[in-house]
Amino acid sequence: MDGTRSGAPVPAGTADRRLRVVLVDDEALIRAGLALLLESEPDMVVVGEAGDGRAGVEVIAGLQPDVVVMDIRMPVMDGVAATRILTSEAFNAGRTEAIPVLILTTFNEDEAVHAALRAGASGFILKNSAPRILASAIRALAEGAGWLDPNVTRKLLEEFSSRPEPFHPTPAELDELTRREREVLAAIARGMNNTEVAANLFLSEATVKTHVHRILMKLGVADRAQAVAAAYRLGLVKPDGRG
């Protein structure tokens, strides 16, 4: 069944402070299993489900959850395309931050993982991960941090290290950064640390760390220094420090 879910009852007169999660996966049994798992956590409730990316976008637009758990391979619209919509400025008009998307992936989906990173996903978790890992990942995303399964991270690092040197981001890769990610990159290119970036852009430090992580992944660089070099080389920041 796609759409909204009732979730566990909330005592009258109390505010429901549980994390609201939407599940998007084309396999109903997987959705049902994930829902049972997450609703056993005292701080979480599954408020909606969808069987493809397009339906997921519609459900998420109506429910505005705290976190989305998204499969990559789905009919009608895959998880990458849906994530690209969910992290777009048009979808998030009126919001200070995009709804974080946690991607469900397998070992044989390397290209899809890269595409989902570029689309703005906040985290990745393997489908065969321990149940407690899923709950931890959702909490991390809700707090503004990212989440990469160690095995996914290892494969990404191997892919980056296999690139011929020197590797330089292209203008097209810079174009894949969101407006907020460009602002964060410009700020660190001007010499700001995470605390200063957070204060300057009215963000939490955890959110800044998440943006920096996405910037490094999208540009395909290993550290902040390389990202700063790319910002100057590609003209995002001028040598005099102006954007």
mmCIF file of C-alpha atoms in Angstrom:
data_model
loop_
_atom_site.group_PDB
_atom_site.id
_atom_site.type_symbol
_atom_site.label_atom_id
_atom_site.label_comp_id
_atom_site.label_asym_id
_atom_site.label_seq_id
_atom_site.Cartn_x
_atom_site.Cartn_y
_atom_site.Cartn_z
ATOM 1 C CA MET A 1 0.000 0.000 0.000
ATOM 2 C CA ASP A 2 1.345 3.444 -0.919
ATOM 3 C CA GLY A 3 0.475 6.743 0.738
ATOM 4 C CA THR A 4 0.165 7.755 4.371
ATOM 5 C CA ARG A 5 0.336 5.505 7.414
ATOM 6 C CA SER A 6 -1.403 5.899 10.720
ATOM 7 C CA GLY A 7 1.584 5.031 12.932
ATOM 8 C CA ALA A 8 1.365 4.400 16.692
ATOM 9 C CA PRO A 9 -1.116 6.475 18.700
ATOM 10 C CA VAL A 10 0.146 9.540 20.572
ATOM 11 C CA PRO A 11 -1.187 10.253 24.084
ATOM 12 C CA ALA A 12 -3.626 13.174 24.187
ATOM 13 C CA GLY A 13 -2.106 16.485 25.129
ATOM 14 C CA THR A 14 1.466 15.498 24.190
ATOM 15 C CA ALA A 15 3.570 16.662 21.274
ATOM 16 C CA ASP A 16 4.766 13.919 18.946
ATOM 17 C CA ARG A 17 8.511 14.494 18.731
ATOM 18 C CA ARG A 18 9.269 11.262 16.889
ATOM 19 C CA LEU A 19 11.207 11.392 13.632
ATOM 20 C CA ARG A 20 8.767 11.168 10.729
ATOM 21 C CA VAL A 21 10.001 8.826 7.996
ATOM 22 C CA VAL A 22 8.741 8.070 4.482
ATOM 23 C CA LEU A 23 9.753 4.786 2.803
ATOM 24 C CA VAL A 24 10.124 4.594 -0.990
ATOM 25 C CA ASP A 25 10.768 1.096 -2.363
ATOM 26 C CA ASP A 26 9.097 -0.904 -5.102
ATOM 27 C CA GLU A 27 8.991 -4.092 -3.021
ATOM 28 C CA ALA A 28 6.048 -4.082 -0.632
ATOM 29 C CA LEU A 29 7.582 -6.736 1.617
ATOM 30 C CA ILE A 30 10.731 -4.674 2.090
ATOM 31 C CA ARG A 31 8.659 -1.597 2.932
ATOM 32 C CA ALA A 32 6.631 -3.611 5.425
ATOM 33 C CA GLY A 33 9.775 -4.985 7.056
ATOM 34 C CA LEU A 34 11.393 -1.559 7.280
ATOM 35 C CA ALA A 35 8.209 -0.067 8.714
ATOM 36 C CA LEU A 36 8.007 -2.736 11.446
ATOM 37 C CA LEU A 37 11.667 -2.211 12.251
ATOM 38 C CA LEU A 38 11.495 1.573 12.454
ATOM 39 C CA GLU A 39 8.254 1.733 14.382
ATOM 40 C CA SER A 40 9.830 -0.466 17.053
ATOM 41 C CA GLU A 41 12.124 2.500 17.733
ATOM 42 C CA PRO A 42 10.619 4.821 20.362
ATOM 43 C CA ASP A 43 11.706 7.976 18.523
ATOM 44 C CA MET A 44 10.503 7.101 15.008
ATOM 45 C CA VAL A 45 7.264 6.732 13.089
ATOM 46 C CA VAL A 46 6.702 5.789 9.440
ATOM 47 C CA VAL A 47 4.173 8.293 8.129
ATOM 48 C CA GLY A 48 4.099 7.322 4.449
ATOM 49 C CA GLU A 49 5.138 4.831 1.790
ATOM 50 C CA ALA A 50 5.481 4.715 -1.995
ATOM 51 C CA GLY A 51 6.361 2.069 -4.567
ATOM 52 C CA ASP A 52 8.198 4.272 -7.078
ATOM 53 C CA GLY A 53 10.052 7.563 -7.187
ATOM 54 C CA ARG A 54 7.275 9.616 -8.738
ATOM 55 C CA ALA A 55 4.703 8.492 -6.185
ATOM 56 C CA GLY A 56 7.330 9.035 -3.492
ATOM 57 C CA VAL A 57 7.831 12.664 -4.477
ATOM 58 C CA GLU A 58 4.058 13.241 -4.265
ATOM 59 C CA VAL A 59 3.771 11.573 -0.852
ATOM 60 C CA ILE A 60 6.793 13.459 0.497
ATOM 61 C CA ALA A 61 5.487 16.801 -0.779
ATOM 62 C CA GLY A 62 2.289 16.264 1.166
ATOM 63 C CA LEU A 63 3.777 14.880 4.373
ATOM 64 C CA GLN A 64 7.058 16.836 4.695
ATOM 65 C CA PRO A 65 8.823 14.092 6.699
ATOM 66 C CA ASP A 66 12.086 14.472 8.609
ATOM 67 C CA VAL A 67 13.908 11.778 6.588
ATOM 68 C CA VAL A 68 13.253 9.781 3.402
ATOM 69 C CA VAL A 69 14.535 6.221 2.946
ATOM 70 C CA MET A 70 14.868 5.683 -0.816
ATOM 71 C CA ASP A 71 15.636 2.648 -2.953
ATOM 72 C CA ILE A 72 17.682 3.252 -6.111
ATOM 73 C CA ARG A 73 16.211 0.755 -8.574
ATOM 74 C CA MET A 74 12.480 1.383 -9.060
ATOM 75 C CA PRO A 75 9.997 1.556 -11.945
ATOM 76 C CA VAL A 76 8.389 4.763 -13.292
ATOM 77 C CA MET A 77 11.062 6.957 -11.642
ATOM 78 C CA ASP A 78 14.229 5.648 -9.997
ATOM 79 C CA GLY A 79 15.685 6.819 -6.702
ATOM 80 C CA VAL A 80 18.314 9.037 -8.311
ATOM 81 C CA ALA A 81 15.765 11.060 -10.289
ATOM 82 C CA ALA A 82 13.477 11.303 -7.268
ATOM 83 C CA THR A 83 16.349 12.471 -5.056
ATOM 84 C CA ARG A 84 17.288 15.115 -7.615
ATOM 85 C CA ILE A 85 13.739 16.509 -7.380
ATOM 86 C CA LEU A 86 13.638 16.319 -3.574
ATOM 87 C CA THR A 87 16.890 18.274 -3.227
ATOM 88 C CA SER A 88 16.062 20.868 -5.880
ATOM 89 C CA GLU A 89 15.485 24.501 -4.974
ATOM 90 C CA ALA A 90 12.056 24.411 -6.618
ATOM 91 C CA PHE A 91 10.868 21.543 -4.397
ATOM 92 C CA ASN A 92 12.298 23.169 -1.275
ATOM 93 C CA ALA A 93 10.974 26.678 -1.824
ATOM 94 C CA GLY A 94 10.154 28.076 1.604
ATOM 95 C CA ARG A 95 12.331 25.540 3.438
ATOM 96 C CA THR A 96 15.714 26.372 4.957
ATOM 97 C CA GLU A 97 17.061 22.877 4.232
ATOM 98 C CA ALA A 98 16.132 20.027 1.913
ATOM 99 C CA ILE A 99 14.596 16.884 3.394
ATOM 100 C CA PRO A 100 17.544 14.461 3.781
ATOM 101 C CA VAL A 101 17.449 11.323 1.648
ATOM 102 C CA LEU A 102 18.984 8.032 2.818
ATOM 103 C CA ILE A 103 19.674 5.753 -0.150
ATOM 104 C CA LEU A 104 19.293 1.972 0.090
ATOM 105 C CA THR A 105 21.974 0.385 -2.076
ATOM 106 C CA THR A 106 23.776 -2.882 -2.859
ATOM 107 C CA PHE A 107 27.394 -3.669 -3.691
ATOM 108 C CA ASN A 108 26.747 -3.764 -7.444
ATOM 109 C CA GLU A 109 25.288 -0.243 -7.753
ATOM 110 C CA ASP A 110 28.482 1.841 -7.826
ATOM 111 C CA GLU A 111 27.412 4.054 -10.738
ATOM 112 C CA ALA A 112 24.024 4.639 -9.155
ATOM 113 C CA VAL A 113 25.691 5.607 -5.864
ATOM 114 C CA HIS A 114 27.798 8.223 -7.659
ATOM 115 C CA ALA A 115 24.713 9.535 -9.444
ATOM 116 C CA ALA A 116 22.755 9.722 -6.190
ATOM 117 C CA LEU A 117 25.612 11.632 -4.540
ATOM 118 C CA ARG A 118 25.554 14.138 -7.364
ATOM 119 C CA ALA A 119 21.759 14.335 -7.016
ATOM 120 C CA GLY A 120 22.131 15.417 -3.383
ATOM 121 C CA ALA A 121 21.576 12.280 -1.281
ATOM 122 C CA SER A 122 22.635 12.742 2.344
ATOM 123 C CA GLY A 123 23.547 9.141 3.090
ATOM 124 C CA PHE A 124 23.881 5.578 1.866
ATOM 125 C CA ILE A 125 23.239 2.293 3.618
ATOM 126 C CA LEU A 126 23.550 -1.270 2.349
ATOM 127 C CA LYS A 127 20.352 -3.290 2.237
ATOM 128 C CA ASN A 128 21.994 -6.068 4.236
ATOM 129 C CA SER A 129 23.044 -3.778 7.086
ATOM 130 C CA ALA A 130 22.110 -4.583 10.674
ATOM 131 C CA PRO A 131 18.731 -3.127 11.706
ATOM 132 C CA ARG A 132 20.305 -0.860 14.350
ATOM 133 C CA ILE A 133 22.488 0.721 11.633
ATOM 134 C CA LEU A 134 19.406 1.894 9.716
ATOM 135 C CA ALA A 135 17.977 3.603 12.789
ATOM 136 C CA SER A 136 21.343 5.243 13.540
ATOM 137 C CA ALA A 137 21.625 6.491 9.962
ATOM 138 C CA ILE A 138 18.142 8.039 10.076
ATOM 139 C CA ARG A 139 18.943 9.817 13.341
ATOM 140 C CA ALA A 140 22.200 11.152 11.898
ATOM 141 C CA LEU A 141 20.453 12.576 8.832
ATOM 142 C CA ALA A 142 17.731 14.133 10.965
ATOM 143 C CA GLU A 143 20.440 15.926 12.979
ATOM 144 C CA GLY A 144 21.985 17.386 9.829
ATOM 145 C CA ALA A 145 24.872 14.934 9.481
ATOM 146 C CA GLY A 146 25.605 12.600 6.586
ATOM 147 C CA TRP A 147 25.877 8.816 6.666
ATOM 148 C CA LEU A 148 28.021 6.580 4.476
ATOM 149 C CA ASP A 149 28.185 2.846 5.047
ATOM 150 C CA PRO A 150 31.902 2.002 5.540
ATOM 151 C CA ASN A 151 31.790 -0.472 2.669
ATOM 152 C CA VAL A 152 30.259 2.147 0.349
ATOM 153 C CA THR A 153 32.917 4.659 1.454
ATOM 154 C CA ARG A 154 35.704 2.187 0.727
ATOM 155 C CA LYS A 155 34.463 1.566 -2.806
ATOM 156 C CA LEU A 156 34.074 5.281 -3.482
ATOM 157 C CA LEU A 157 37.624 5.964 -2.289
ATOM 158 C CA GLU A 158 38.919 3.153 -4.485
ATOM 159 C CA GLU A 159 37.127 4.681 -7.476
ATOM 160 C CA PHE A 160 38.520 8.152 -6.782
ATOM 161 C CA SER A 161 42.061 6.811 -6.261
ATOM 162 C CA SER A 162 41.922 5.008 -9.594
ATOM 163 C CA ARG A 163 41.406 8.267 -11.505
ATOM 164 C CA PRO A 164 44.448 9.397 -13.484
ATOM 165 C CA GLU A 165 46.344 12.251 -11.842
ATOM 166 C CA PRO A 166 46.003 15.115 -11.732
ATOM 167 C CA PHE A 167 42.195 15.078 -11.452
ATOM 168 C CA HIS A 168 40.484 18.442 -11.704
ATOM 169 C CA PRO A 169 36.759 19.122 -11.291
ATOM 170 C CA THR A 170 35.081 20.503 -14.391
ATOM 171 C CA PRO A 171 32.614 23.388 -14.696
ATOM 172 C CA ALA A 172 29.896 20.766 -15.245
ATOM 173 C CA GLU A 173 30.688 19.221 -11.865
ATOM 174 C CA LEU A 174 30.576 22.642 -10.240
ATOM 175 C CA ASP A 175 27.134 23.122 -11.801
ATOM 176 C CA GLU A 176 25.953 20.025 -9.903
ATOM 177 C CA LEU A 177 26.392 21.830 -6.575
ATOM 178 C CA THR A 178 23.233 23.272 -5.083
ATOM 179 C CA ARG A 179 23.025 26.987 -4.293
ATOM 180 C CA ARG A 180 23.678 26.292 -0.608
ATOM 181 C CA GLU A 181 26.641 24.035 -1.402
ATOM 182 C CA ARG A 182 28.130 26.816 -3.556
ATOM 183 C CA GLU A 183 27.712 29.240 -0.653
ATOM 184 C CA VAL A 184 29.466 26.843 1.723
ATOM 185 C CA LEU A 185 32.291 26.216 -0.761
ATOM 186 C CA ALA A 186 32.740 29.947 -1.333
ATOM 187 C CA ALA A 187 32.880 30.512 2.423
ATOM 188 C CA ILE A 188 35.564 27.892 3.058
ATOM 189 C CA ALA A 189 37.446 29.204 0.025
ATOM 190 C CA ARG A 190 37.584 32.556 1.855
ATOM 191 C CA GLY A 191 39.292 30.818 4.784
ATOM 192 C CA MET A 192 36.341 30.208 7.096
ATOM 193 C CA ASN A 193 36.236 27.152 9.346
ATOM 194 C CA ASN A 194 33.023 25.174 9.926
ATOM 195 C CA THR A 195 32.045 27.272 12.953
ATOM 196 C CA GLU A 196 32.458 30.501 10.997
ATOM 197 C CA VAL A 197 30.585 29.115 7.979
ATOM 198 C CA ALA A 198 27.710 28.059 10.249
ATOM 199 C CA ALA A 199 27.483 31.515 11.819
ATOM 200 C CA ASN A 200 27.783 33.290 8.472
ATOM 201 C CA LEU A 201 25.102 31.225 6.735
ATOM 202 C CA PHE A 202 22.845 30.688 9.788
ATOM 203 C CA LEU A 203 23.334 26.908 9.745
ATOM 204 C CA SER A 204 24.279 24.343 12.361
ATOM 205 C CA GLU A 205 27.835 23.013 12.323
ATOM 206 C CA ALA A 206 26.474 19.524 11.641
ATOM 207 C CA THR A 207 24.691 20.834 8.550
ATOM 208 C CA VAL A 208 27.875 22.547 7.367
ATOM 209 C CA LYS A 209 29.776 19.269 7.754
ATOM 210 C CA THR A 210 27.133 17.530 5.659
ATOM 211 C CA HIS A 211 27.407 20.164 2.927
ATOM 212 C CA VAL A 212 31.217 19.912 2.920
ATOM 213 C CA HIS A 213 30.967 16.138 2.615
ATOM 214 C CA ARG A 214 28.613 16.444 -0.366
ATOM 215 C CA ILE A 215 30.854 19.059 -1.993
ATOM 216 C CA LEU A 216 33.902 16.783 -1.788
ATOM 217 C CA MET A 217 31.961 13.860 -3.198
ATOM 218 C CA LYS A 218 30.348 15.824 -6.031
ATOM 219 C CA LEU A 219 33.635 17.438 -7.070
ATOM 220 C CA GLY A 220 35.506 14.169 -6.667
ATOM 221 C CA VAL A 221 38.229 15.689 -4.502
ATOM 222 C CA ALA A 222 39.892 14.253 -1.426
ATOM 223 C CA ASP A 223 39.911 17.186 0.976
ATOM 224 C CA ARG A 224 38.948 20.808 1.616
ATOM 225 C CA ALA A 225 42.194 22.113 0.154
ATOM 226 C CA GLN A 226 41.437 20.529 -3.222
ATOM 227 C CA ALA A 227 37.863 21.832 -3.045
ATOM 228 C CA VAL A 228 39.127 25.364 -2.354
ATOM 229 C CA ALA A 229 41.571 25.107 -5.247
ATOM 230 C CA ALA A 230 38.697 24.020 -7.500
ATOM 231 C CA ALA A 231 36.567 26.965 -6.319
ATOM 232 C CA TYR A 232 39.254 29.442 -7.421
ATOM 233 C CA ARG A 233 40.170 27.613 -10.611
ATOM 234 C CA LEU A 234 36.540 27.398 -11.723
ATOM 235 C CA GLY A 235 35.836 31.038 -10.878
ATOM 236 C CA LEU A 236 33.407 30.510 -7.992
ATOM 237 C CA VAL A 237 35.677 32.737 -5.894
ATOM 238 C CA LYS A 238 38.036 35.403 -7.225
ATOM 239 C CA PRO A 239 41.641 35.745 -5.998
ATOM 240 C CA ASP A 240 40.603 38.838 -4.021
ATOM 241 C CA GLY A 241 38.110 36.694 -2.073
ATOM 242 C CA ARG A 242 34.967 37.976 -3.788
ATOM 243 C CA GLY A 243 32.304 35.550 -4.983
#
